[in-house]
Amino acid sequence: MGVKVDAMTDTATAVFRINGTLQGPVVDILGQFLPELKALPREQAYDRTLDDLDLLTRCFQIFRKERPRFRYVLVDERRRPVSEDNVPLSCGRTLAEVIAMVVRTAAKRYFRRRLSPSSVRAEMEMEAEEVRPQGAARSPADELYDAIKAYLLHEWQVPLVPTYSEMDPALVRRVGAKILDCREPDTLARLIADPDAPVQPMADEEGQGAATMPSTFAAPFVSPFAPVAKAPITPVGPVVHARTADLDDVLTPDHQRLRAEAFTQTLLDPEVRAVLPNADQIVRIGDLLRGVGGQPAAALVEGLGLRKDQLAVMLMVAQDCIGSTVFGRLFGPRADPELVSRIVERARLRGIGPTTEVIECAIFMRGVFARFGHRSRRD
């Protein structure tokens, strides 16, 4: 329990610090360029911005254009300026994570206004699970948000939120990471009309935050069953430092299956729960993990240097995409080693390794199995 409480405390502290900075210094700086923002009472400016997608878009544009003016805000824990989006700030989060938090919050608010107007206004949150009364009904807005939140990462997505709101959650799960290839409403509309059509990613545009997009997010779907062209494999790096899973710990003594008990604390981590499908169904997740064979688990761990949290997320996202029957054939005790090795090769080519964020692992796996689609299952 101590691990869970500490993780939740760290997340709450980070969100508190981020909120204070966004509502204070950041709003003050942006107000120098946006008279309508400066005219608002300071305590209302941030909330009003989150509720106005056009205003939020302009705020991001100004931030990118006038980034030097934010140099006293973008600092690390030693108060040194941070110039890159993926370097931790003094709050413990990277700028890329803060941007994703803002985009997700704005999207959730829009979804609730558009799809569930009677719902309670969304609160600011990092990737942690939203607290709801046990047994509370899921609104259409919440269903859509839960399906798409893993793909809400960049400021250029803010103008696309109204189009996202027209998507069915099942469609979101079906197209998966292809959403991130659609940077214009017309491209996104075509994807919605024909989910199986290939999407040509647009070239990066200056000032749109494209530099923060990992190649994992932008890569088109390639079937895991198609042959893979051999390519030089880059070493995965300092696996000991990155806490690569210990196979003797995660596998049964005979190394034939995963030990679900080894993942107990991992499944309580808020960052894992935020991207884990059906995170509240701990017993079912445990049963699914016990069904994973030792050979495919070892192939993923040894081939990619995966941590326990990465391994759990990748496996459970795969199961969510393809269902228990196909999942058992791919990752069960009698799995075909060749099929798993192809997934490992693709993951390594995409840069998946021991230092990869769990959300990137989830997006990669959904991209791999995107064509299976998402459907209701009783298995």
XYZ file of C-alpha atoms in Angstrom:
379
model
C 0.000 0.000 0.000
C 2.920 2.321 0.691
C 3.984 2.241 -2.967
C 0.491 3.147 -4.161
C 0.089 5.998 -1.663
C 3.532 7.415 -2.439
C 2.890 7.292 -6.194
C -0.500 8.957 -5.831
C 1.020 11.600 -3.540
C 3.767 12.325 -6.077
C 1.186 12.680 -8.833
C -1.049 14.954 -6.760
C 1.930 17.131 -5.814
C 3.029 17.421 -9.430
C -0.479 18.368 -10.582
C -0.791 20.941 -7.792
C 2.484 22.587 -8.816
C 1.610 22.501 -12.500
C -1.810 24.035 -11.886
C -0.288 26.819 -9.812
C 2.226 27.657 -12.515
C -0.335 27.552 -15.341
C -2.879 29.652 -13.450
C -0.271 32.173 -12.309
C 2.943 33.009 -14.229
C 1.924 31.330 -17.496
C -1.426 33.149 -17.683
C 0.329 36.436 -16.848
C 2.810 36.008 -19.701
C 0.157 34.953 -22.198
C -1.985 37.918 -21.162
C 0.678 40.235 -22.577
C -0.208 38.948 -26.044
C -3.920 38.173 -25.647
C -5.984 41.160 -24.471
C -9.092 39.002 -24.001
C -7.170 36.777 -21.600
C -5.714 39.680 -19.683
C -9.192 41.197 -19.309
C -10.428 38.153 -17.388
C -10.128 37.884 -13.600
C -6.914 36.004 -12.926
C -8.677 33.214 -11.047
C -10.955 32.598 -14.054
C -8.491 32.951 -16.923
C -7.140 29.406 -16.863
C -10.550 27.712 -16.677
C -11.922 29.928 -19.428
C -8.955 29.031 -21.623
C -9.552 25.308 -21.146
C -13.185 25.807 -22.162
C -12.309 27.786 -25.318
C -10.469 25.617 -27.851
C -9.694 28.553 -30.137
C -8.179 30.546 -27.276
C -6.203 27.525 -26.093
C -4.838 27.006 -29.606
C -3.658 30.611 -29.744
C -2.055 30.237 -26.321
C -0.026 27.294 -27.560
C 0.983 29.198 -30.687
C 2.189 32.139 -28.629
C 4.051 29.836 -26.280
C 5.976 28.271 -29.168
C 6.685 31.616 -30.812
C 7.632 33.436 -27.598
C 9.183 30.551 -25.681
C 12.155 32.628 -24.385
C 9.676 34.678 -22.341
C 8.849 31.527 -20.377
C 12.468 30.763 -19.482
C 11.929 31.493 -15.796
C 9.009 29.061 -15.713
C 10.642 26.230 -17.689
C 13.331 25.217 -15.224
C 14.496 21.949 -13.690
C 14.673 21.139 -9.989
C 17.986 23.044 -9.756
C 16.389 26.109 -11.380
C 18.325 25.657 -14.596
C 16.534 26.579 -17.872
C 15.023 23.648 -19.794
C 14.948 24.031 -23.566
C 13.725 20.585 -24.590
C 10.204 19.195 -24.268
C 11.271 15.805 -22.898
C 13.503 16.965 -20.021
C 11.922 16.863 -16.523
C 10.913 20.236 -15.101
C 11.021 21.256 -11.439
C 7.563 19.688 -10.961
C 8.970 16.300 -11.940
C 7.090 16.169 -15.256
C 8.317 17.029 -18.733
C 6.855 19.824 -20.827
C 5.490 17.165 -23.198
C 3.601 15.596 -20.273
C 2.242 18.961 -19.157
C 1.035 19.710 -22.681
C -0.658 16.301 -22.864
C -2.345 16.999 -19.517
C -3.736 20.308 -20.755
C -4.901 18.828 -24.067
C -6.629 15.938 -22.297
C -8.362 18.207 -19.839
C -9.628 20.519 -22.593
C -10.823 17.512 -24.592
C -12.619 15.965 -21.619
C -14.408 19.229 -20.910
C -15.471 19.528 -24.553
C -16.657 15.911 -24.685
C -18.785 16.445 -21.595
C -20.296 19.676 -22.924
C -20.968 18.072 -26.300
C -21.985 14.527 -25.321
C -22.991 14.654 -21.656
C -24.032 18.240 -20.839
C -25.463 17.187 -17.495
C -22.142 15.696 -16.359
C -20.009 17.339 -13.733
C -17.280 19.518 -15.234
C -13.997 17.674 -15.706
C -11.285 18.396 -13.197
C -7.620 18.908 -13.984
C -5.723 15.622 -13.806
C -2.542 13.978 -14.808
C -2.748 10.409 -16.098
C -4.118 9.073 -12.792
C -7.474 7.279 -12.693
C -10.461 9.549 -12.159
C -12.195 8.814 -8.860
C -15.860 7.882 -9.244
C -18.456 6.527 -6.873
C -18.481 2.740 -7.049
C -21.029 1.556 -9.583
C -21.495 5.027 -11.089
C -22.834 4.960 -14.652
C -20.370 5.732 -17.426
C -21.407 8.672 -19.577
C -20.820 8.710 -23.355
C -18.258 11.463 -22.805
C -16.350 9.355 -20.301
C -16.402 6.328 -22.595
C -14.947 8.357 -25.458
C -12.369 10.020 -23.253
C -11.165 6.714 -21.831
C -10.768 5.323 -25.339
C -8.868 8.281 -26.776
C -6.894 9.726 -23.859
C -3.765 7.699 -24.629
C -3.589 9.460 -27.994
C -4.141 13.029 -26.744
C -0.545 14.171 -26.598
C 0.155 17.284 -28.669
C -1.032 20.880 -28.878
C -1.788 20.570 -32.600
C -4.631 18.228 -31.617
C -6.659 20.942 -29.865
C -8.454 22.129 -33.056
C -9.290 18.481 -33.801
C -11.157 17.925 -30.528
C -14.603 18.703 -32.061
C -13.961 16.057 -34.723
C -12.724 13.604 -32.096
C -16.035 14.101 -30.300
C -17.833 12.622 -33.312
C -15.937 9.327 -33.031
C -17.361 6.209 -31.441
C -15.142 4.709 -28.708
C -15.027 1.415 -30.602
C -13.780 3.264 -33.690
C -11.076 4.988 -31.645
C -9.828 1.622 -30.414
C -9.995 0.227 -33.913
C -7.871 2.908 -35.582
C -5.551 3.243 -32.591
C -2.350 5.201 -33.175
C -3.426 6.118 -36.720
C -5.243 9.004 -35.018
C -1.856 10.628 -34.551
C -1.219 10.573 -38.297
C -4.229 12.861 -38.845
C -3.206 16.462 -38.285
C -5.991 18.108 -40.276
C -9.802 17.818 -39.876
C -10.170 16.570 -43.456
C -7.622 13.788 -42.921
C -9.288 12.780 -39.682
C -12.711 12.821 -41.339
C -11.428 10.476 -44.044
C -10.088 8.108 -41.400
C -13.461 8.114 -39.655
C -15.216 7.383 -42.946
C -12.786 4.591 -43.893
C -10.869 3.276 -40.857
C -8.944 0.719 -42.928
C -7.606 3.234 -45.434
C -3.896 4.075 -45.096
C -3.107 7.511 -43.726
C -0.169 9.472 -45.059
C 1.455 11.301 -42.116
C 1.998 14.989 -42.761
C 5.457 16.502 -42.630
C 6.358 18.164 -39.363
C 5.402 21.810 -39.198
C 7.421 24.435 -37.392
C 5.884 25.591 -34.143
C 3.350 22.770 -33.896
C 5.124 20.704 -31.315
C 5.976 18.040 -33.912
C 9.475 17.751 -32.532
C 8.057 16.182 -29.394
C 6.313 13.326 -31.211
C 8.194 10.036 -30.796
C 8.444 7.948 -33.954
C 6.434 5.254 -32.171
C 3.359 7.474 -32.271
C 3.578 8.439 -35.927
C 4.458 5.084 -37.473
C 1.762 3.492 -39.651
C 0.292 0.101 -38.809
C 2.204 -2.926 -39.998
C 0.799 -6.372 -39.377
C 2.831 -8.327 -36.812
C 2.472 -11.391 -39.008
C 4.143 -9.883 -42.074
C 7.843 -10.655 -42.644
C 10.198 -8.077 -41.180
C 13.208 -6.789 -43.048
C 16.291 -7.375 -40.976
C 18.004 -4.239 -39.712
C 20.850 -3.489 -37.320
C 19.543 -3.679 -33.791
C 20.590 -0.916 -31.430
C 21.451 -2.185 -27.944
C 18.681 -1.431 -25.519
C 21.073 0.234 -23.091
C 21.691 -0.071 -19.372
C 19.012 -2.580 -18.532
C 20.035 -2.953 -14.912
C 19.721 0.774 -14.332
C 16.339 0.735 -16.127
C 14.981 -1.973 -13.808
C 14.490 -4.658 -16.444
C 12.189 -7.381 -15.145
C 13.918 -10.327 -13.450
C 12.637 -13.479 -15.162
C 13.132 -15.542 -12.011
C 10.809 -13.084 -10.271
C 8.065 -12.757 -12.900
C 7.946 -16.397 -14.043
C 6.866 -19.525 -12.203
C 9.718 -21.735 -10.905
C 9.515 -23.918 -14.016
C 9.518 -20.786 -16.230
C 6.389 -22.007 -18.010
C 4.061 -19.119 -17.105
C 3.947 -15.608 -15.662
C 3.444 -15.181 -11.917
C 0.572 -12.721 -11.562
C 1.579 -12.117 -7.942
C 4.822 -10.530 -9.119
C 2.795 -7.683 -10.659
C 0.655 -6.805 -7.630
C 2.407 -3.519 -6.820
C 2.928 -2.705 -10.501
C -0.821 -2.845 -11.161
C -1.413 -0.315 -8.372
C 0.863 2.297 -9.958
C -1.354 5.229 -11.096
C 0.634 5.695 -14.319
C 0.132 2.041 -15.190
C -3.559 2.116 -14.285
C -4.060 5.187 -16.464
C -3.179 3.245 -19.631
C -4.184 -0.263 -18.544
C -7.436 -1.512 -20.107
C -10.065 -2.357 -17.477
C -7.663 -1.366 -14.710
C -10.352 -1.850 -12.059
C -10.658 -5.567 -12.869
C -7.534 -6.636 -10.968
C -8.659 -10.245 -10.504
C -9.331 -10.693 -14.237
C -6.004 -9.058 -15.117
C -4.289 -11.499 -12.767
C -5.978 -14.445 -14.470
C -4.931 -13.161 -17.894
C -1.330 -12.691 -16.790
C -1.248 -16.262 -15.445
C -2.187 -17.445 -18.919
C 0.910 -15.871 -20.488
C 3.577 -18.403 -21.381
C 7.115 -18.184 -20.122
C 8.648 -18.219 -23.613
C 6.782 -15.190 -25.055
C 7.248 -13.294 -21.774
C 10.977 -14.015 -21.813
C 11.189 -13.003 -25.478
C 9.651 -9.613 -24.687
C 11.758 -9.026 -21.577
C 15.061 -10.191 -23.002
C 14.494 -8.793 -26.481
C 13.477 -5.313 -25.320
C 14.782 -5.059 -21.769
C 11.241 -4.452 -20.518
C 10.403 -3.426 -16.981
C 7.522 -5.163 -15.214
C 5.160 -2.226 -15.771
C 5.951 -2.133 -19.496
C 5.464 -5.894 -19.816
C 2.096 -5.816 -18.052
C 0.826 -2.887 -20.118
C 1.907 -4.332 -23.460
C 0.350 -7.703 -22.720
C -2.941 -6.313 -21.420
C -3.283 -3.833 -24.291
C -2.701 -6.692 -26.730
C -5.383 -8.782 -24.999
C -7.791 -5.833 -25.116
C -7.223 -5.487 -28.863
C -7.420 -9.097 -29.957
C -9.476 -10.912 -27.316
C -8.565 -13.836 -25.083
C -8.680 -16.551 -27.738
C -6.197 -14.981 -30.154
C -4.202 -13.636 -27.214
C -3.752 -17.169 -25.926
C -2.445 -18.323 -29.309
C 0.043 -15.450 -29.505
C 1.193 -15.212 -25.908
C 0.124 -18.454 -24.223
C 2.386 -21.367 -23.163
C 2.173 -22.854 -26.672
C 2.712 -19.596 -28.547
C 4.630 -19.598 -31.816
C 8.048 -18.077 -30.985
C 8.366 -16.665 -34.495
C 5.256 -14.496 -34.145
C 6.430 -13.017 -30.850
C 9.909 -12.416 -32.266
C 8.392 -10.374 -35.103
C 6.618 -8.162 -32.591
C 9.880 -7.778 -30.677
C 11.737 -6.812 -33.853
C 9.144 -4.175 -34.707
C 9.244 -2.823 -31.186
C 13.022 -2.485 -31.282
C 12.880 -0.771 -34.659
C 10.385 1.687 -33.142
C 12.732 2.400 -30.253
C 10.814 0.553 -27.532
C 13.197 -0.208 -24.674
C 13.643 -0.100 -20.904
C 13.421 3.695 -20.731
C 10.231 3.975 -22.811
C 7.182 5.462 -21.059
C 4.340 3.011 -20.461
C 1.955 5.156 -22.518
C 4.274 4.786 -25.524
C 4.314 1.018 -24.982
C 0.508 1.012 -24.961
C 0.272 3.094 -28.133
C 2.790 0.864 -29.906
C 0.842 -2.285 -29.025
C -2.482 -0.784 -30.125
C -0.834 0.175 -33.402
C 0.440 -3.370 -33.931
C -3.018 -4.874 -33.460
C -5.111 -1.987 -34.815
C -6.675 -4.017 -37.624
C -8.179 -6.513 -35.245
C -10.540 -3.745 -34.124
C -12.137 -3.493 -30.674
C -15.319 -5.371 -29.957
C -17.283 -6.375 -26.890
C -16.114 -9.727 -25.571
C -17.461 -12.120 -22.991
C -14.273 -14.249 -22.833
